[in-house]
Each structure stands twice: as structure tokens, then as C-alpha cells.
Amino acid sequence: MKIYQYPSQAAEKRFKSMVDRGVSFRVKDVKAVSKILEDVRKNGDQAVVDYSNRFDAGGMTVESMRVTDQEMKDALAQVDPDFQKAMERSHRNVADFHRRQLPKSWITTDRPGTVLGQMIRPVDAAGVYVPGGQGGSTPLVSSVIMGGVPAKIAGVERVIMVTPPRADGTVHPYLLAAAHLTGIDEVYKIGSAWAIAAMAFGTETIKAVDVIVGPGNIYVTIAKSLVAGTVGIDMIAGPSEVLVIADHTADPDCIAADLLSQAEHDPMASSILVTTKRKIALNAKKALYERVAKLSRREIAEASVQKNCVAFVVDDLDAAADLSNAIAPEHLELLVEDPFAYFPKIKHAGAMFLGQYTPEPVGDYVAGPNHVLPTQGTGRFSSALNVDNFLKKTSLLHYSKETFDEEAEDIIRLAEVEGLTAHAESVKARLKK
């Protein structure tokens, strides 16, 4: 972990590289994914099965793509009580949080002679992508809950889940248990770009959906970006990020642990410390290297730390907030003496974690807010996955004849300025009646 005194020429250069980061794709990867999408669009089930057999698990057939009721029952029988209890807590808290996000339809008649309003309805179908997690050995249960719960609370009638199969062609029982608890209607043993294509375009077996959400590898991300517009998507996500703002009260060992909680995701994940005390940065660095050696995902974390873990030592917490706002991190931890007084200084972050006992993993699993968050600085203009991702807002308009007559000349004038004479004539035709 490189430590920089900010401001300085070296610190400014490194800081600028973080602010200017963004999601970009290699041309050859985009071409490869485009070919897969077109193949699935043209050849449906057979293309999906061919890719699954080639890249995931041999022996896949059209008939075995969908998880059966018996497979679900067998999975539920394998779930241990401790896991079930933890999963139910997560589901309960996430559901409670997302229920509070539900907007309401409304109508107003405040302007005489008009009825205006907004009708809110869910999309008909949504797809949740759940990554394979080291070939299925690390089931990402939280991804099932974070994707499925807001869709169900929004009122989506049909919610499907896709996830790459394990080498033996099965899905981890913990993932199926989470899908069952969440109320997922259909589960398919397919992954990568061909799964995104199947959900976006539909196949003989898999009916198309209206919205696709959930994280994935670079091929999933490219596929989502290419089908956006055909379907709605949650976001184009990059590698995981955490930024920790720490003052003199922060525990350097906890800082190190929190930085590594993101570093273990991906060699490209970034972990940033901004602190007012150089001693905090030095002690956190020492603790980080002691801790990384003990991790089960040591190689991944070490690669991330070597390339993307930095610390900035700043003069005060106002400067720390300025740096954070410019970076707009996915996860922002405020390990400061009074986080509730401080957090109003923050303008851009996917999620904020306030205080010494609210590390980022709390939000990943049980707190309630969604953990699918904007990365790569997109927190400047986008939000966490939420109920709104699965809702449509339709405007309602009604005019009485009297109000129409009163406002008609203004409508005509504006239409004629824009050169849209047919618009103007539509209004004039009614004035003659």
C-alpha cells in the first residue's frame, strides 16, 4: 500500500487516475460477446446449451436447463439450520428496507379543468443474474436476495434467476434455498453472456424478461451493456471499491481488515484510505500485510493490494470529504469520531457506512440496503439497485373543453415555433368544433 501526503505532485497524479477511472472494454471482447448474443437470438435454446456444454458443464440439454421441483426439494433438504437462520435474517431485513422504497401512484385536480397524475406499475418479468462464485464452490447467496427481493416487493409477476452450473451440472443447494425463500419463480442453470442473451431476447424455453439485474464478470457486463435498451438493466458495474475516511479515533487493524474485504473480490478491486494521521496510515499498512497473508483468497487480495491499494494523508476531514466526493466510491466507510455530524459533507457514494461498528460487510449481507451499488465514479449520477428499477411510471392527462380552449393558443404557438405544424393542427381542429 503506497502512502501519499496530500497535496503533493505524486499524490495529485495518483488521485487523478482514480477520478478518471471508468468502465472500458477491449474491442475483441465486445466482438466476442456480440457474436454470442446474435447466436442466441437466432438459435435460441440450442445456442445456450452449446455454450454451456463448452464452457461450464458437459451434458447440459435443453430439458435440463431449468431447475426442477425435485432439485429444489433436494436442495432444501441439504441446508443446515445455521445457514437457514442467517439467510432468513438477511431476507427479512432486506425486504423491510425495500418496502419503504415503494412509491405511490397519484392524481391531482389542483388546476381547474384538468386531471393529471402518475400511474406506477411493475414490469411484467425480471431476470436476476447470480455469478458462479469460483465454479460454484462459493455460492453468492446475497446476490440472490439483493436481486430478487426488490423485484418481488415491486410486484413483478415473474422473476427468474440464472446462474452458471457447477462442473457436475448442478446448482449449489444454498443458492436454490435462497431462490426459494426469495420467491424466485424459475431458475436456469446457465451463465455468462448467453444467459444475458436468453433473458433479453427469449428462447424456446426461456421467455424474455423486461429488466436484468445482478453482477457478473466482464462478459456479463458487456452483454448487459449491449442489450440495454432492449431490456432495462441495473447498471454497468466495474470492480469493487471501498474508501475509508479515518481520523485519530480509528483502529488501524480494523481499517486493514476493511480494505481487504474488497481486495479479496478481484485483483482489479480498489481499496483506498484517506486519513488525517500519518501514524494511522503506517499502522494500517503494517496490519494489512499481516492480515493478507492469512486470507483464503490471498493471491487475489495481494494482487489487488499491490496495484490498487493506496492511502492519502490529508490535513483535515474537510479535505478528506473533498477527495471522497471527487472519487465517488462504491462503498464509503466513515471511521471518524462523529460520523453523524460528518456525513452531510459527503455528496457522492454508493453507500455510506457510519462508525466503527458498521464495516462494509454488514451492508453486503444483513443490514437491509441493497449491495448492488454504482462503481467507477457513477455514484455521481446513479443509485443502488432498488425497487424503482422494476417499476414504470406512466403519466395521466385529462383536459376539459374549457381548459383546452383556454390553453390552446399557447400550445399552437409553441408547436409552430418548433416547426411542428401537424401538432398545431391537432389543436386547431378541436377549436373549430
PDB file of N, CA, C and O in Angstrom, residues 274-327:
ATOM      1  N   VAL A 274      -8.165   7.335   3.356  1.00  0.00           N
ATOM      2  CA  VAL A 274      -7.903   8.769   3.462  1.00  0.00           C
ATOM      3  C   VAL A 274      -7.942   9.103   4.960  1.00  0.00           C
ATOM      4  O   VAL A 274      -8.979   8.914   5.610  1.00  0.00           O
ATOM      5  N   THR A 275      -6.824   9.552   5.488  1.00  0.00           N
ATOM      6  CA  THR A 275      -6.742   9.769   6.927  1.00  0.00           C
ATOM      7  C   THR A 275      -6.041  11.077   7.258  1.00  0.00           C
ATOM      8  O   THR A 275      -5.219  11.578   6.477  1.00  0.00           O
ATOM      9  N   THR A 276      -6.386  11.600   8.411  1.00  0.00           N
ATOM     10  CA  THR A 276      -5.764  12.840   8.891  1.00  0.00           C
ATOM     11  C   THR A 276      -4.484  12.572   9.671  1.00  0.00           C
ATOM     12  O   THR A 276      -3.801  13.513  10.067  1.00  0.00           O
ATOM     13  N   LYS A 277      -4.155  11.308   9.914  1.00  0.00           N
ATOM     14  CA  LYS A 277      -2.992  10.953  10.735  1.00  0.00           C
ATOM     15  C   LYS A 277      -2.077   9.986   9.982  1.00  0.00           C
ATOM     16  O   LYS A 277      -2.494   8.876   9.635  1.00  0.00           O
ATOM     17  N   ARG A 278      -0.845  10.402   9.741  1.00  0.00           N
ATOM     18  CA  ARG A 278       0.108   9.531   9.054  1.00  0.00           C
ATOM     19  C   ARG A 278       0.354   8.252   9.852  1.00  0.00           C
ATOM     20  O   ARG A 278       0.537   7.168   9.281  1.00  0.00           O
ATOM     21  N   LYS A 279       0.357   8.368  11.179  1.00  0.00           N
ATOM     22  CA  LYS A 279       0.576   7.195  12.012  1.00  0.00           C
ATOM     23  C   LYS A 279      -0.517   6.146  11.772  1.00  0.00           C
ATOM     24  O   LYS A 279      -0.254   4.940  11.770  1.00  0.00           O
ATOM     25  N   ILE A 280      -1.756   6.601  11.584  1.00  0.00           N
ATOM     26  CA  ILE A 280      -2.857   5.683  11.279  1.00  0.00           C
ATOM     27  C   ILE A 280      -2.570   4.944   9.974  1.00  0.00           C
ATOM     28  O   ILE A 280      -2.740   3.717   9.879  1.00  0.00           O
ATOM     29  N   ALA A 281      -2.100   5.666   8.971  1.00  0.00           N
ATOM     30  CA  ALA A 281      -1.809   5.046   7.679  1.00  0.00           C
ATOM     31  C   ALA A 281      -0.688   4.025   7.798  1.00  0.00           C
ATOM     32  O   ALA A 281      -0.771   2.921   7.243  1.00  0.00           O
ATOM     33  N   LEU A 282       0.366   4.362   8.536  1.00  0.00           N
ATOM     34  CA  LEU A 282       1.501   3.448   8.694  1.00  0.00           C
ATOM     35  C   LEU A 282       1.092   2.182   9.431  1.00  0.00           C
ATOM     36  O   LEU A 282       1.471   1.063   9.042  1.00  0.00           O
ATOM     37  N   ASN A 283       0.326   2.343  10.500  1.00  0.00           N
ATOM     38  CA  ASN A 283      -0.108   1.168  11.273  1.00  0.00           C
ATOM     39  C   ASN A 283      -1.107   0.318  10.498  1.00  0.00           C
ATOM     40  O   ASN A 283      -1.104  -0.915  10.598  1.00  0.00           O
ATOM     41  N   ALA A 284      -1.951   0.970   9.709  1.00  0.00           N
ATOM     42  CA  ALA A 284      -2.908   0.214   8.881  1.00  0.00           C
ATOM     43  C   ALA A 284      -2.160  -0.581   7.815  1.00  0.00           C
ATOM     44  O   ALA A 284      -2.514  -1.730   7.512  1.00  0.00           O
ATOM     45  N   LYS A 285      -1.134   0.005   7.251  1.00  0.00           N
ATOM     46  CA  LYS A 285      -0.331  -0.693   6.247  1.00  0.00           C
ATOM     47  C   LYS A 285       0.325  -1.932   6.845  1.00  0.00           C
ATOM     48  O   LYS A 285       0.319  -3.018   6.244  1.00  0.00           O
ATOM     49  N   LYS A 286       0.881  -1.792   8.036  1.00  0.00           N
ATOM     50  CA  LYS A 286       1.520  -2.922   8.713  1.00  0.00           C
ATOM     51  C   LYS A 286       0.502  -4.032   8.972  1.00  0.00           C
ATOM     52  O   LYS A 286       0.754  -5.212   8.711  1.00  0.00           O
ATOM     53  N   ALA A 287      -0.663  -3.641   9.485  1.00  0.00           N
ATOM     54  CA  ALA A 287      -1.699  -4.628   9.781  1.00  0.00           C
ATOM     55  C   ALA A 287      -2.220  -5.295   8.516  1.00  0.00           C
ATOM     56  O   ALA A 287      -2.529  -6.490   8.498  1.00  0.00           O
ATOM     57  N   LEU A 288      -2.281  -4.526   7.431  1.00  0.00           N
ATOM     58  CA  LEU A 288      -2.789  -5.064   6.168  1.00  0.00           C
ATOM     59  C   LEU A 288      -1.912  -6.215   5.680  1.00  0.00           C
ATOM     60  O   LEU A 288      -2.424  -7.267   5.283  1.00  0.00           O
ATOM     61  N   TYR A 289      -0.608  -6.026   5.711  1.00  0.00           N
ATOM     62  CA  TYR A 289       0.281  -7.076   5.215  1.00  0.00           C
ATOM     63  C   TYR A 289       0.307  -8.282   6.152  1.00  0.00           C
ATOM     64  O   TYR A 289       0.530  -9.416   5.706  1.00  0.00           O
ATOM     65  N   GLU A 290       0.066  -8.062   7.419  1.00  0.00           N
ATOM     66  CA  GLU A 290      -0.038  -9.191   8.347  1.00  0.00           C
ATOM     67  C   GLU A 290      -1.306  -9.991   8.073  1.00  0.00           C
ATOM     68  O   GLU A 290      -1.308 -11.224   8.122  1.00  0.00           O
ATOM     69  N   ARG A 291      -2.377  -9.289   7.774  1.00  0.00           N
ATOM     70  CA  ARG A 291      -3.662  -9.953   7.565  1.00  0.00           C
ATOM     71  C   ARG A 291      -3.753 -10.643   6.202  1.00  0.00           C
ATOM     72  O   ARG A 291      -4.340 -11.714   6.081  1.00  0.00           O
ATOM     73  N   VAL A 292      -3.218 -10.029   5.181  1.00  0.00           N
ATOM     74  CA  VAL A 292      -3.386 -10.582   3.836  1.00  0.00           C
ATOM     75  C   VAL A 292      -2.750 -11.962   3.719  1.00  0.00           C
ATOM     76  O   VAL A 292      -3.233 -12.825   2.967  1.00  0.00           O
ATOM     77  N   ALA A 293      -1.705 -12.190   4.478  1.00  0.00           N
ATOM     78  CA  ALA A 293      -1.014 -13.482   4.414  1.00  0.00           C
ATOM     79  C   ALA A 293      -1.870 -14.628   4.936  1.00  0.00           C
ATOM     80  O   ALA A 293      -1.602 -15.799   4.637  1.00  0.00           O
ATOM     81  N   LYS A 294      -2.918 -14.308   5.691  1.00  0.00           N
ATOM     82  CA  LYS A 294      -3.750 -15.334   6.311  1.00  0.00           C
ATOM     83  C   LYS A 294      -5.047 -15.599   5.541  1.00  0.00           C
ATOM     84  O   LYS A 294      -5.839 -16.463   5.942  1.00  0.00           O
ATOM     85  N   LEU A 295      -5.274 -14.874   4.465  1.00  0.00           N
ATOM     86  CA  LEU A 295      -6.553 -14.986   3.760  1.00  0.00           C
ATOM     87  C   LEU A 295      -6.620 -16.226   2.876  1.00  0.00           C
ATOM     88  O   LEU A 295      -5.627 -16.640   2.280  1.00  0.00           O
ATOM     89  N   SER A 296      -7.820 -16.785   2.761  1.00  0.00           N
ATOM     90  CA  SER A 296      -8.014 -17.932   1.864  1.00  0.00           C
ATOM     91  C   SER A 296      -7.885 -17.512   0.405  1.00  0.00           C
ATOM     92  O   SER A 296      -7.508 -18.313  -0.451  1.00  0.00           O
ATOM     93  N   ARG A 297      -8.203 -16.255   0.118  1.00  0.00           N
ATOM     94  CA  ARG A 297      -8.067 -15.715  -1.241  1.00  0.00           C
ATOM     95  C   ARG A 297      -6.844 -14.800  -1.306  1.00  0.00           C
ATOM     96  O   ARG A 297      -6.885 -13.712  -1.885  1.00  0.00           O
ATOM     97  N   ARG A 298      -5.762 -15.275  -0.739  1.00  0.00           N
ATOM     98  CA  ARG A 298      -4.556 -14.461  -0.585  1.00  0.00           C
ATOM     99  C   ARG A 298      -4.038 -13.925  -1.911  1.00  0.00           C
ATOM    100  O   ARG A 298      -3.708 -12.744  -2.030  1.00  0.00           O
ATOM    101  N   GLU A 299      -3.946 -14.773  -2.925  1.00  0.00           N
ATOM    102  CA  GLU A 299      -3.352 -14.344  -4.191  1.00  0.00           C
ATOM    103  C   GLU A 299      -4.151 -13.208  -4.825  1.00  0.00           C
ATOM    104  O   GLU A 299      -3.581 -12.252  -5.364  1.00  0.00           O
ATOM    105  N   ILE A 300      -5.475 -13.317  -4.765  1.00  0.00           N
ATOM    106  CA  ILE A 300      -6.334 -12.270  -5.324  1.00  0.00           C
ATOM    107  C   ILE A 300      -6.143 -10.976  -4.542  1.00  0.00           C
ATOM    108  O   ILE A 300      -5.948  -9.900  -5.128  1.00  0.00           O
ATOM    109  N   ALA A 301      -6.186 -11.068  -3.215  1.00  0.00           N
ATOM    110  CA  ALA A 301      -6.060  -9.881  -2.369  1.00  0.00           C
ATOM    111  C   ALA A 301      -4.692  -9.227  -2.542  1.00  0.00           C
ATOM    112  O   ALA A 301      -4.584  -7.994  -2.598  1.00  0.00           O
ATOM    113  N   GLU A 302      -3.652 -10.024  -2.602  1.00  0.00           N
ATOM    114  CA  GLU A 302      -2.308  -9.472  -2.770  1.00  0.00           C
ATOM    115  C   GLU A 302      -2.168  -8.722  -4.089  1.00  0.00           C
ATOM    116  O   GLU A 302      -1.555  -7.649  -4.144  1.00  0.00           O
ATOM    117  N   ALA A 303      -2.743  -9.275  -5.137  1.00  0.00           N
ATOM    118  CA  ALA A 303      -2.684  -8.605  -6.440  1.00  0.00           C
ATOM    119  C   ALA A 303      -3.415  -7.264  -6.394  1.00  0.00           C
ATOM    120  O   ALA A 303      -2.953  -6.260  -6.945  1.00  0.00           O
ATOM    121  N   SER A 304      -4.563  -7.263  -5.737  1.00  0.00           N
ATOM    122  CA  SER A 304      -5.335  -6.034  -5.603  1.00  0.00           C
ATOM    123  C   SER A 304      -4.579  -5.000  -4.774  1.00  0.00           C
ATOM    124  O   SER A 304      -4.505  -3.821  -5.139  1.00  0.00           O
ATOM    125  N   VAL A 305      -4.010  -5.434  -3.660  1.00  0.00           N
ATOM    126  CA  VAL A 305      -3.278  -4.523  -2.777  1.00  0.00           C
ATOM    127  C   VAL A 305      -2.088  -3.914  -3.503  1.00  0.00           C
ATOM    128  O   VAL A 305      -1.813  -2.711  -3.402  1.00  0.00           O
ATOM    129  N   GLN A 306      -1.371  -4.744  -4.229  1.00  0.00           N
ATOM    130  CA  GLN A 306      -0.169  -4.278  -4.916  1.00  0.00           C
ATOM    131  C   GLN A 306      -0.487  -3.199  -5.952  1.00  0.00           C
ATOM    132  O   GLN A 306       0.251  -2.225  -6.107  1.00  0.00           O
ATOM    133  N   LYS A 307      -1.605  -3.361  -6.635  1.00  0.00           N
ATOM    134  CA  LYS A 307      -1.921  -2.452  -7.739  1.00  0.00           C
ATOM    135  C   LYS A 307      -2.862  -1.323  -7.360  1.00  0.00           C
ATOM    136  O   LYS A 307      -2.736  -0.197  -7.867  1.00  0.00           O
ATOM    137  N   ASN A 308      -3.821  -1.603  -6.482  1.00  0.00           N
ATOM    138  CA  ASN A 308      -4.935  -0.668  -6.303  1.00  0.00           C
ATOM    139  C   ASN A 308      -5.223  -0.276  -4.856  1.00  0.00           C
ATOM    140  O   ASN A 308      -6.323   0.192  -4.567  1.00  0.00           O
ATOM    141  N   CYS A 309      -4.278  -0.443  -3.963  1.00  0.00           N
ATOM    142  CA  CYS A 309      -4.491  -0.054  -2.565  1.00  0.00           C
ATOM    143  C   CYS A 309      -3.563   1.110  -2.239  1.00  0.00           C
ATOM    144  O   CYS A 309      -2.335   0.988  -2.359  1.00  0.00           O
ATOM    145  N   VAL A 310      -4.144   2.243  -1.867  1.00  0.00           N
ATOM    146  CA  VAL A 310      -3.355   3.435  -1.559  1.00  0.00           C
ATOM    147  C   VAL A 310      -3.914   4.131  -0.330  1.00  0.00           C
ATOM    148  O   VAL A 310      -5.070   3.907   0.066  1.00  0.00           O
ATOM    149  N   ALA A 311      -3.073   4.992   0.262  1.00  0.00           N
ATOM    150  CA  ALA A 311      -3.500   5.822   1.378  1.00  0.00           C
ATOM    151  C   ALA A 311      -3.105   7.263   1.098  1.00  0.00           C
ATOM    152  O   ALA A 311      -2.001   7.528   0.604  1.00  0.00           O
ATOM    153  N   PHE A 312      -4.002   8.177   1.400  1.00  0.00           N
ATOM    154  CA  PHE A 312      -3.723   9.609   1.300  1.00  0.00           C
ATOM    155  C   PHE A 312      -3.787  10.203   2.708  1.00  0.00           C
ATOM    156  O   PHE A 312      -4.792  10.017   3.418  1.00  0.00           O
ATOM    157  N   VAL A 313      -2.752  10.906   3.092  1.00  0.00           N
ATOM    158  CA  VAL A 313      -2.745  11.609   4.373  1.00  0.00           C
ATOM    159  C   VAL A 313      -3.081  13.063   4.091  1.00  0.00           C
ATOM    160  O   VAL A 313      -2.369  13.746   3.338  1.00  0.00           O
ATOM    161  N   VAL A 314      -4.162  13.550   4.686  1.00  0.00           N
ATOM    162  CA  VAL A 314      -4.653  14.900   4.407  1.00  0.00           C
ATOM    163  C   VAL A 314      -4.585  15.762   5.661  1.00  0.00           C
ATOM    164  O   VAL A 314      -4.401  15.262   6.778  1.00  0.00           O
ATOM    165  N   ASP A 315      -4.779  17.060   5.476  1.00  0.00           N
ATOM    166  CA  ASP A 315      -4.660  17.990   6.599  1.00  0.00           C
ATOM    167  C   ASP A 315      -5.834  17.914   7.560  1.00  0.00           C
ATOM    168  O   ASP A 315      -5.674  18.069   8.765  1.00  0.00           O
ATOM    169  N   ASP A 316      -7.028  17.685   7.024  1.00  0.00           N
ATOM    170  CA  ASP A 316      -8.215  17.684   7.886  1.00  0.00           C
ATOM    171  C   ASP A 316      -9.329  16.893   7.215  1.00  0.00           C
ATOM    172  O   ASP A 316      -9.212  16.451   6.059  1.00  0.00           O
ATOM    173  N   LEU A 317     -10.445  16.734   7.925  1.00  0.00           N
ATOM    174  CA  LEU A 317     -11.557  15.939   7.416  1.00  0.00           C
ATOM    175  C   LEU A 317     -12.308  16.621   6.281  1.00  0.00           C
ATOM    176  O   LEU A 317     -12.958  15.950   5.473  1.00  0.00           O
ATOM    177  N   ASP A 318     -12.229  17.945   6.185  1.00  0.00           N
ATOM    178  CA  ASP A 318     -12.829  18.624   5.037  1.00  0.00           C
ATOM    179  C   ASP A 318     -12.113  18.220   3.750  1.00  0.00           C
ATOM    180  O   ASP A 318     -12.754  17.966   2.715  1.00  0.00           O
ATOM    181  N   ALA A 319     -10.798  18.138   3.818  1.00  0.00           N
ATOM    182  CA  ALA A 319     -10.030  17.702   2.651  1.00  0.00           C
ATOM    183  C   ALA A 319     -10.345  16.256   2.307  1.00  0.00           C
ATOM    184  O   ALA A 319     -10.418  15.878   1.127  1.00  0.00           O
ATOM    185  N   ALA A 320     -10.544  15.431   3.333  1.00  0.00           N
ATOM    186  CA  ALA A 320     -10.905  14.025   3.106  1.00  0.00           C
ATOM    187  C   ALA A 320     -12.232  13.923   2.369  1.00  0.00           C
ATOM    188  O   ALA A 320     -12.388  13.117   1.436  1.00  0.00           O
ATOM    189  N   ALA A 321     -13.207  14.747   2.770  1.00  0.00           N
ATOM    190  CA  ALA A 321     -14.514  14.734   2.108  1.00  0.00           C
ATOM    191  C   ALA A 321     -14.383  15.171   0.657  1.00  0.00           C
ATOM    192  O   ALA A 321     -15.032  14.612  -0.240  1.00  0.00           O
ATOM    193  N   ASP A 322     -13.543  16.156   0.388  1.00  0.00           N
ATOM    194  CA  ASP A 322     -13.346  16.627  -0.983  1.00  0.00           C
ATOM    195  C   ASP A 322     -12.782  15.514  -1.869  1.00  0.00           C
ATOM    196  O   ASP A 322     -13.231  15.321  -3.008  1.00  0.00           O
ATOM    197  N   LEU A 323     -11.794  14.787  -1.348  1.00  0.00           N
ATOM    198  CA  LEU A 323     -11.222  13.678  -2.114  1.00  0.00           C
ATOM    199  C   LEU A 323     -12.278  12.606  -2.381  1.00  0.00           C
ATOM    200  O   LEU A 323     -12.402  12.100  -3.490  1.00  0.00           O
ATOM    201  N   SER A 324     -13.023  12.268  -1.348  1.00  0.00           N
ATOM    202  CA  SER A 324     -14.038  11.228  -1.489  1.00  0.00           C
ATOM    203  C   SER A 324     -15.110  11.618  -2.495  1.00  0.00           C
ATOM    204  O   SER A 324     -15.525  10.812  -3.333  1.00  0.00           O
ATOM    205  N   ASN A 325     -15.551  12.860  -2.434  1.00  0.00           N
ATOM    206  CA  ASN A 325     -16.592  13.313  -3.360  1.00  0.00           C
ATOM    207  C   ASN A 325     -16.114  13.280  -4.807  1.00  0.00           C
ATOM    208  O   ASN A 325     -16.893  12.994  -5.718  1.00  0.00           O
ATOM    209  N   ALA A 326     -14.843  13.563  -5.015  1.00  0.00           N
ATOM    210  CA  ALA A 326     -14.306  13.516  -6.376  1.00  0.00           C
ATOM    211  C   ALA A 326     -14.208  12.078  -6.876  1.00  0.00           C
ATOM    212  O   ALA A 326     -14.442  11.799  -8.055  1.00  0.00           O
ATOM    213  N   ILE A 327     -13.871  11.146  -5.993  1.00  0.00           N
ATOM    214  CA  ILE A 327     -13.745   9.738  -6.377  1.00  0.00           C
ATOM    215  C   ILE A 327     -15.111   9.065  -6.489  1.00  0.00           C
ATOM    216  O   ILE A 327     -15.325   8.195  -7.324  1.00  0.00           O
TER     217      ILE A 327
END
